[in-house]
Short mmCIF file of N, CA and C in Angstrom, two decimals:
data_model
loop_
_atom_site.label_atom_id
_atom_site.label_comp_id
_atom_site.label_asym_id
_atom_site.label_seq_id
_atom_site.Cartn_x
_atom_site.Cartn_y
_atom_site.Cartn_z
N UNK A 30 20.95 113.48 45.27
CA UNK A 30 20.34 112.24 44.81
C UNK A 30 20.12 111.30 46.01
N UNK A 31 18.79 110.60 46.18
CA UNK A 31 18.64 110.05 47.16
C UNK A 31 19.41 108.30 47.06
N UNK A 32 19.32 107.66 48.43
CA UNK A 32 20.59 106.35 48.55
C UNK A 32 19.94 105.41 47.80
N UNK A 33 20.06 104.67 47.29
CA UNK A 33 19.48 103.16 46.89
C UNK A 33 19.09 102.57 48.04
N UNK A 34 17.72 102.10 47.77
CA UNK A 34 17.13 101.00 49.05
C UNK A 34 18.00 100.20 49.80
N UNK A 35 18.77 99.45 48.55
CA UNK A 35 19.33 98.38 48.83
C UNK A 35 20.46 98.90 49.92
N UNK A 36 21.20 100.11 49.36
CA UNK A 36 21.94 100.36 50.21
C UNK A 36 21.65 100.90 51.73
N UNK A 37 20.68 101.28 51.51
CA UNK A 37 20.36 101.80 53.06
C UNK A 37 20.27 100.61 53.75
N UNK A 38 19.32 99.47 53.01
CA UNK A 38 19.51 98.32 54.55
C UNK A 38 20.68 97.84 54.28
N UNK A 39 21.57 97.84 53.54
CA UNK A 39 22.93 97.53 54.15
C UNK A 39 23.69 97.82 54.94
N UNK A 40 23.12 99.31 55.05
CA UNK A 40 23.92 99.98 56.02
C UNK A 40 23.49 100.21 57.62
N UNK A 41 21.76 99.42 57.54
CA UNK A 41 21.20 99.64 58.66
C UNK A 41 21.33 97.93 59.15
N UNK A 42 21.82 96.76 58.58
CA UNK A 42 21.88 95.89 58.92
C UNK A 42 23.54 95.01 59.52
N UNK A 43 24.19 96.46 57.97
CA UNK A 43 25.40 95.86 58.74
C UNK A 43 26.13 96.84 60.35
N UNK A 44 25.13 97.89 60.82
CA UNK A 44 25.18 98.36 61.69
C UNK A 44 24.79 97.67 62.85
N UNK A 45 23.62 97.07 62.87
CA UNK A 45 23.05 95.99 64.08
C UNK A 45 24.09 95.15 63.88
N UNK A 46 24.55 94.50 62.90
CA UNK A 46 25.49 93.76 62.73
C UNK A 46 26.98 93.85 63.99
N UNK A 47 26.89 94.71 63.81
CA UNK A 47 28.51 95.45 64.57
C UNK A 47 27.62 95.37 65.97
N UNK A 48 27.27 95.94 66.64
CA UNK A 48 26.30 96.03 67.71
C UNK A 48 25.86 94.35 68.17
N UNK A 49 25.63 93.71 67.65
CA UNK A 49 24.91 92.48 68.23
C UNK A 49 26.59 92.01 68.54
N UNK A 50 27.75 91.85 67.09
CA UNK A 50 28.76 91.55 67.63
C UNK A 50 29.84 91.85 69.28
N UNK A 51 29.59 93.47 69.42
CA UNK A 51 29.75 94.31 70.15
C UNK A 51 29.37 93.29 71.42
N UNK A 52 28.15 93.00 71.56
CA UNK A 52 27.14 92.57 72.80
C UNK A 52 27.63 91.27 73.13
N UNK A 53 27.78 90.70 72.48
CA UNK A 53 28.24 89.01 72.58
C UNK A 53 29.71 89.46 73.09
N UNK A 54 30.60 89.73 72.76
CA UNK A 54 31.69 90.30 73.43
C UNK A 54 31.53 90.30 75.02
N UNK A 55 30.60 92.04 75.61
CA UNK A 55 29.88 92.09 76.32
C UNK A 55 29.27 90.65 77.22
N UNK A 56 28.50 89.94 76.41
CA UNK A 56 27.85 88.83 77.34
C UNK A 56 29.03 87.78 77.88
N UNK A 57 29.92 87.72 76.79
CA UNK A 57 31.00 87.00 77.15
C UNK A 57 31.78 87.12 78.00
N UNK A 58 32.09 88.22 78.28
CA UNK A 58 32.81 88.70 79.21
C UNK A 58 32.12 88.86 80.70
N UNK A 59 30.98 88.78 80.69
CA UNK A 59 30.02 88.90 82.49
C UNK A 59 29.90 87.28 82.64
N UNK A 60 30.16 87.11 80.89
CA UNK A 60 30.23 85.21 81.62
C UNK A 60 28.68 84.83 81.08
N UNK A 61 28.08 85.54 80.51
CA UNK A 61 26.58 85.37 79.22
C UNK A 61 26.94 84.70 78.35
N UNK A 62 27.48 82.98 78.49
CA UNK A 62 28.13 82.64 77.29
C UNK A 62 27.16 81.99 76.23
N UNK A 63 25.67 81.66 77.03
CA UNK A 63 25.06 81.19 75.99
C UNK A 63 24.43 82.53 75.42
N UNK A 64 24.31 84.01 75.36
CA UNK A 64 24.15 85.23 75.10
C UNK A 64 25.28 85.28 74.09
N UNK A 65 25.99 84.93 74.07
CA UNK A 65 27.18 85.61 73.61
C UNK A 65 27.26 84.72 72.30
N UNK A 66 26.85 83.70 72.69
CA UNK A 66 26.89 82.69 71.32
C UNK A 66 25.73 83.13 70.56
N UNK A 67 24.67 82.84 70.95
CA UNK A 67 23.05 83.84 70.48
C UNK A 67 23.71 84.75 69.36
N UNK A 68 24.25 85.95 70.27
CA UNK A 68 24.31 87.35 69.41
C UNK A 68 25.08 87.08 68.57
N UNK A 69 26.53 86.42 68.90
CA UNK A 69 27.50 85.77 67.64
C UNK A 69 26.90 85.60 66.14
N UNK A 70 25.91 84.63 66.68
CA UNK A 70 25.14 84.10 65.23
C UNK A 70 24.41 85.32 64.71
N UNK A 71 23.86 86.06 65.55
CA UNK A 71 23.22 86.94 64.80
C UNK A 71 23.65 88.32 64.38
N UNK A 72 25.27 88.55 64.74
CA UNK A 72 25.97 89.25 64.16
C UNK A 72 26.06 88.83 62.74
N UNK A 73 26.81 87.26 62.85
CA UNK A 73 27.06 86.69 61.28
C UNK A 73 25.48 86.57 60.38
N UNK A 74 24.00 86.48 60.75
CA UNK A 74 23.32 86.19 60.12
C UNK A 74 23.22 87.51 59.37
N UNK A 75 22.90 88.80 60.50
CA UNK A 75 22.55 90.16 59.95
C UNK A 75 23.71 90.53 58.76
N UNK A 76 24.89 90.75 59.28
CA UNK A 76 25.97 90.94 58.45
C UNK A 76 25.77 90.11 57.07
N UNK A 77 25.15 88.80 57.00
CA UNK A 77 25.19 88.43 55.50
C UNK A 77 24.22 88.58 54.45
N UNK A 78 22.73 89.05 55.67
CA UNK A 78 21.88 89.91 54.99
C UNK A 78 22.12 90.90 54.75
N UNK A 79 23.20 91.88 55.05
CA UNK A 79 23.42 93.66 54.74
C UNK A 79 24.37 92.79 53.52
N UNK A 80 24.72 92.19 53.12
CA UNK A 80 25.71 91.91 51.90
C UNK A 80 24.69 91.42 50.55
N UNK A 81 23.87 90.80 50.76
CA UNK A 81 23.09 90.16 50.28
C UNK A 81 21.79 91.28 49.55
N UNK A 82 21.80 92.36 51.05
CA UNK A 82 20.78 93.45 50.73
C UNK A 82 21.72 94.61 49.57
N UNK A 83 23.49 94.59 49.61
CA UNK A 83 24.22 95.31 48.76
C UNK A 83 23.99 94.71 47.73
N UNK A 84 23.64 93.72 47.17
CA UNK A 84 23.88 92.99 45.98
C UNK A 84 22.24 92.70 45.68
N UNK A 85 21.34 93.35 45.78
CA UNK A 85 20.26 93.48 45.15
C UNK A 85 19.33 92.97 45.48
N UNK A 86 19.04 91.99 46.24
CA UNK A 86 18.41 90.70 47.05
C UNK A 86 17.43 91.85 47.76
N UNK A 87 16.21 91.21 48.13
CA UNK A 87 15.07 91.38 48.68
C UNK A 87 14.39 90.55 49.90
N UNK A 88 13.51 90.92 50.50
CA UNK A 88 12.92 90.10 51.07
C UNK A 88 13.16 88.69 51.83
N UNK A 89 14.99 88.84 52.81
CA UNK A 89 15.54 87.79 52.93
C UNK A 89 15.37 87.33 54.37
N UNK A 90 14.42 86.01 54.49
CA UNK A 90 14.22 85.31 55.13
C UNK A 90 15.06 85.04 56.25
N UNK A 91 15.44 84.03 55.34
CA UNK A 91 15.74 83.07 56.09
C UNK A 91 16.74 83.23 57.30
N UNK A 92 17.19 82.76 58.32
CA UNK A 92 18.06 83.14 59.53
C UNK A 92 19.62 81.67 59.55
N UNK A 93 19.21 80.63 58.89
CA UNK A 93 20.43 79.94 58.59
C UNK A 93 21.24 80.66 58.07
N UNK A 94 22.71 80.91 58.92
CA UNK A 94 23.90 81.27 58.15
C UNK A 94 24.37 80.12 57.22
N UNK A 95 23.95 78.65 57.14
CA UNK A 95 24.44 78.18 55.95
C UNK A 95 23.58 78.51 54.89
N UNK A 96 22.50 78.66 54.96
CA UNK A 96 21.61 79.11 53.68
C UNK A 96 22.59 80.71 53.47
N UNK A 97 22.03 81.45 53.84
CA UNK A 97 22.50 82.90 53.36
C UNK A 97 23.89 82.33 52.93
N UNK A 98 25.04 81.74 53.63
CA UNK A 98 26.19 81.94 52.79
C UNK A 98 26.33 81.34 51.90
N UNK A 99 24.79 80.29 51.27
CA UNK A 99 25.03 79.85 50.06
C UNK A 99 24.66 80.88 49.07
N UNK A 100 23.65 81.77 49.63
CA UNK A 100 23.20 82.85 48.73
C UNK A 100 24.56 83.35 48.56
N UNK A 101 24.99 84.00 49.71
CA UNK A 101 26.32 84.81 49.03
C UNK A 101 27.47 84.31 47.82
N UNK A 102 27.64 82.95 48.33
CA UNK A 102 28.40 82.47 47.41
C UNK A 102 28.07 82.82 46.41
N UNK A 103 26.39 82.32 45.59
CA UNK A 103 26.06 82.53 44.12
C UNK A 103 27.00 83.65 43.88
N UNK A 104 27.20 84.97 44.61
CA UNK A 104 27.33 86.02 44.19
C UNK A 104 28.71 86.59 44.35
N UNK A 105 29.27 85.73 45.10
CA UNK A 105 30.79 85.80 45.31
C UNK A 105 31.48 84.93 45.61
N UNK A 106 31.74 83.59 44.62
CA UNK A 106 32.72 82.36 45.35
C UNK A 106 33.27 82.73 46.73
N UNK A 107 34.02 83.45 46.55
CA UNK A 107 35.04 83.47 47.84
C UNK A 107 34.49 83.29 49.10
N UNK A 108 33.11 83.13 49.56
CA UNK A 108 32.51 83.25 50.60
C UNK A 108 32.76 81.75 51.12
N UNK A 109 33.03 81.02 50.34
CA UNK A 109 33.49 79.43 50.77
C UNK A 109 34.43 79.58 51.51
N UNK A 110 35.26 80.48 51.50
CA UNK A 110 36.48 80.70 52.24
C UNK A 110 36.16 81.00 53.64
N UNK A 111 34.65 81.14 54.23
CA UNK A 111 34.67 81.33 55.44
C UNK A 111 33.31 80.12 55.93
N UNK A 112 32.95 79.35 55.25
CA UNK A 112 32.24 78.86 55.63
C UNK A 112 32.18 77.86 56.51
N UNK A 113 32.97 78.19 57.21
CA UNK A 113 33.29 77.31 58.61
C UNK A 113 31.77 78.18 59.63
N UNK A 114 31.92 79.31 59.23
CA UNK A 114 30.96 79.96 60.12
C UNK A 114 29.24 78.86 60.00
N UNK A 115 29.20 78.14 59.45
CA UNK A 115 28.09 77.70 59.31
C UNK A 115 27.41 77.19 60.45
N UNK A 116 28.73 76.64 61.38
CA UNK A 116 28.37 76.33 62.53
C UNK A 116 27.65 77.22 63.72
N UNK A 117 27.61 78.24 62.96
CA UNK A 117 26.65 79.47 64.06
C UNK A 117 25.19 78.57 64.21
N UNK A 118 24.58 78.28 63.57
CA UNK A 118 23.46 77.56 63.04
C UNK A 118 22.93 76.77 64.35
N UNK A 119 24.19 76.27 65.02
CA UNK A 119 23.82 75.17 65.93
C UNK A 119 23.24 75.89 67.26
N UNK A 120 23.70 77.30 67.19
CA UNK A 120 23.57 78.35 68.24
C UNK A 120 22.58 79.02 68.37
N UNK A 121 21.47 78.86 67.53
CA UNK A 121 20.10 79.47 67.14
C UNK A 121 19.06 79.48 68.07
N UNK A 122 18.60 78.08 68.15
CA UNK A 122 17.87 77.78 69.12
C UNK A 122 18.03 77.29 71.28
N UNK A 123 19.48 76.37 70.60
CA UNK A 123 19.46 76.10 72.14
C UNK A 123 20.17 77.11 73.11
N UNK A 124 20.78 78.03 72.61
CA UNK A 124 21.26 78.95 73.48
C UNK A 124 20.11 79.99 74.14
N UNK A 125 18.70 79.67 73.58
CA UNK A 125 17.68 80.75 74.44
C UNK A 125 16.52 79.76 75.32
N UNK A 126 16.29 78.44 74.46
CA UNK A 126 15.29 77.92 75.38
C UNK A 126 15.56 76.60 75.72
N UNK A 127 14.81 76.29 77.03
CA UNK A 127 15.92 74.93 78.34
C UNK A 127 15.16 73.73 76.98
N UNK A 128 14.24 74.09 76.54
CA UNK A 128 13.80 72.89 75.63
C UNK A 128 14.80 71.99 74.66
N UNK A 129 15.86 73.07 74.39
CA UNK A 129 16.69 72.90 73.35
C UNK A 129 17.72 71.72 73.89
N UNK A 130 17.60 71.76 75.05
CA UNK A 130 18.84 71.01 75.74
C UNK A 130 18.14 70.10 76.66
N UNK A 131 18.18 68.35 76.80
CA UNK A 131 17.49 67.85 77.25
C UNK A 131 18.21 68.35 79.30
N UNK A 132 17.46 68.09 79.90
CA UNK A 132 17.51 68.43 81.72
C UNK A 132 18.55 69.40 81.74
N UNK A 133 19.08 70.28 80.81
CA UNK A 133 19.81 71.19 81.48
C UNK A 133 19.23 72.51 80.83
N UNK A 134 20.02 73.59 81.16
CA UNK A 134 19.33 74.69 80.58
C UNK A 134 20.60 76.06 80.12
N UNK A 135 20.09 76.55 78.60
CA UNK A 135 21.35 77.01 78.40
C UNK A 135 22.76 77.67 79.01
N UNK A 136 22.25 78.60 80.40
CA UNK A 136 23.13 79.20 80.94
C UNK A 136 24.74 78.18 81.13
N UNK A 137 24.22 77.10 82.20
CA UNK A 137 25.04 76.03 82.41
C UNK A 137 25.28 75.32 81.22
N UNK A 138 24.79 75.15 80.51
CA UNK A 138 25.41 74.25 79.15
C UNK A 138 26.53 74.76 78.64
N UNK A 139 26.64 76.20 77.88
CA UNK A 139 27.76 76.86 77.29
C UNK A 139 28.44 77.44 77.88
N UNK A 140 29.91 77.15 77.41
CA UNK A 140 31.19 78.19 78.37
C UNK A 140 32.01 78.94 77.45
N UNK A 141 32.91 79.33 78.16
CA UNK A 141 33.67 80.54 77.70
C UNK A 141 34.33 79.97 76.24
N UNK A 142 35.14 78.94 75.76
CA UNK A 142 35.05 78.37 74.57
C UNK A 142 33.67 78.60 73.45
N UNK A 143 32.54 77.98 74.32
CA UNK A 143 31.90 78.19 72.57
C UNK A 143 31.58 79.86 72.53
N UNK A 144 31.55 80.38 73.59
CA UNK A 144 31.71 81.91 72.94
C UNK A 144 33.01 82.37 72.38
N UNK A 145 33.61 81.90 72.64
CA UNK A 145 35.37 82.37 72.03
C UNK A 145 35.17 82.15 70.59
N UNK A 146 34.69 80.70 70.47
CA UNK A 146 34.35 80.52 68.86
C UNK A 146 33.50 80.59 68.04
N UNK A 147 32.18 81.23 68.92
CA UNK A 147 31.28 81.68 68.14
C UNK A 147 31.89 83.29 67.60
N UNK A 148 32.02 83.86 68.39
CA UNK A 148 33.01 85.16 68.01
C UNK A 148 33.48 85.17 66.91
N UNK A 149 34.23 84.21 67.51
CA UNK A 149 35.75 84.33 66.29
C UNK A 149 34.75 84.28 64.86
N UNK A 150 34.15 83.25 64.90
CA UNK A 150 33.19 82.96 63.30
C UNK A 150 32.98 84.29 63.01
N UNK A 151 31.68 85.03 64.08
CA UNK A 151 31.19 85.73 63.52
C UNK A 151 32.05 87.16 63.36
N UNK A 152 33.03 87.64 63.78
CA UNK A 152 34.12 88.69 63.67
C UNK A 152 34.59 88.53 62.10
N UNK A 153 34.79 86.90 61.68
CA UNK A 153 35.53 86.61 60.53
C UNK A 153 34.76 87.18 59.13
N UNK A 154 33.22 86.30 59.50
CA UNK A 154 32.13 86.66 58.85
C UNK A 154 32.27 88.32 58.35
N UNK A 155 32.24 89.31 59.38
CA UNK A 155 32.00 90.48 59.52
C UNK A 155 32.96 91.03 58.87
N UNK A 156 34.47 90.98 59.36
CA UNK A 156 35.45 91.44 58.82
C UNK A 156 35.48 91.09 56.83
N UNK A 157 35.20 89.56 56.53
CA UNK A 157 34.77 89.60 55.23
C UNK A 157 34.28 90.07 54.41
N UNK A 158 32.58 90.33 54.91
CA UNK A 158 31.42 91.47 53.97
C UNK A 158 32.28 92.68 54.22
N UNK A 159 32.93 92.93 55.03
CA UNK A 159 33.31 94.71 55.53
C UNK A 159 34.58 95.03 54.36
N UNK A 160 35.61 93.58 54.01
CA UNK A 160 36.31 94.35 52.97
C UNK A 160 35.76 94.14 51.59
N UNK A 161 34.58 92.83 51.17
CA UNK A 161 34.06 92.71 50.09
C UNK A 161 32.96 94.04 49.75
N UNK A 162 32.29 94.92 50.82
CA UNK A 162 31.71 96.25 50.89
C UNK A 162 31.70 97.45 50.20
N UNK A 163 33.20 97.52 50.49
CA UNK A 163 34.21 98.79 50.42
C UNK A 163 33.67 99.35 49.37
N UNK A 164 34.06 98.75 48.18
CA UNK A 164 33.87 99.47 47.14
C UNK A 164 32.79 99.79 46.63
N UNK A 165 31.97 99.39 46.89
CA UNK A 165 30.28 99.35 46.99
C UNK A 165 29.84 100.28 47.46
N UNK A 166 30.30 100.89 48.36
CA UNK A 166 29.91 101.76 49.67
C UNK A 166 30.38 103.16 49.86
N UNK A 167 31.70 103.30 49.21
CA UNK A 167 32.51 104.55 49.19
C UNK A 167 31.79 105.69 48.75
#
């Protein structure tokens, strides 16, 4: 019997998912901290679209992790429980272009802190959908 749609991009999103996390690690560590914050967020964004894509959802836009984790919520209160991650959001734009940041430019703007805590969000994020998954997935 062939997979459910839904499930395949879950499984192809919460894979980039792991991988973008992976990289930000990576950037963090050569000292890529505005990289590292970047991929952070887009560990937690992908990861809440592969949850979103398990639970039947289509065609999902949008790239705010506070939007998506309001979607998730509809579908699982408990997602309030991490919504500290919302703050990835702030990491979207100015960590790639000098526009974002008046006379300076991302490299020098971000340090080893906001990658520590963009991480941490998005690890938390990840580790969440990964045990809300499980049973979905087996």
């Amino acid at each position: 019997m062939a997979e459910d749609a839904n499930l395949i991009e879950f499984k192809r999103w919460y894979s980039q998912a792991q991988h973008d996390l992976d990289a930000a690690r990576s950037s963090s560590s050569s000292g890529h901290f505005e990289w590292a914050c970047f991929q952070a967020q887009q560990a937690a964004e992908k990861v809440l679209k592969a949850f979103l894509y398990l639970n039947g959802k289509r065609a999902i836009i949008s790239h705010s992790v506070m939007k998506l984790l309001q979607e998730c919520e509809q579908i699982d209160p408990a997602f309030s429980s991490v919504s500290a991650a919302r703050e990835l959001d702030q990491y979207y734009i100015p960590t790639r272009y000098p526009n974002g940041l008046p006379e300076q430019i991302p490299h020098d703007y971000f340090n080893a802190e906001d990658a520590r805590k963009c991480i941490a969000h998005a690890t938390t994020v990840l580790e969440f959908v990964s045990e809300r998954a499980k049973p979905s997935t087996a």
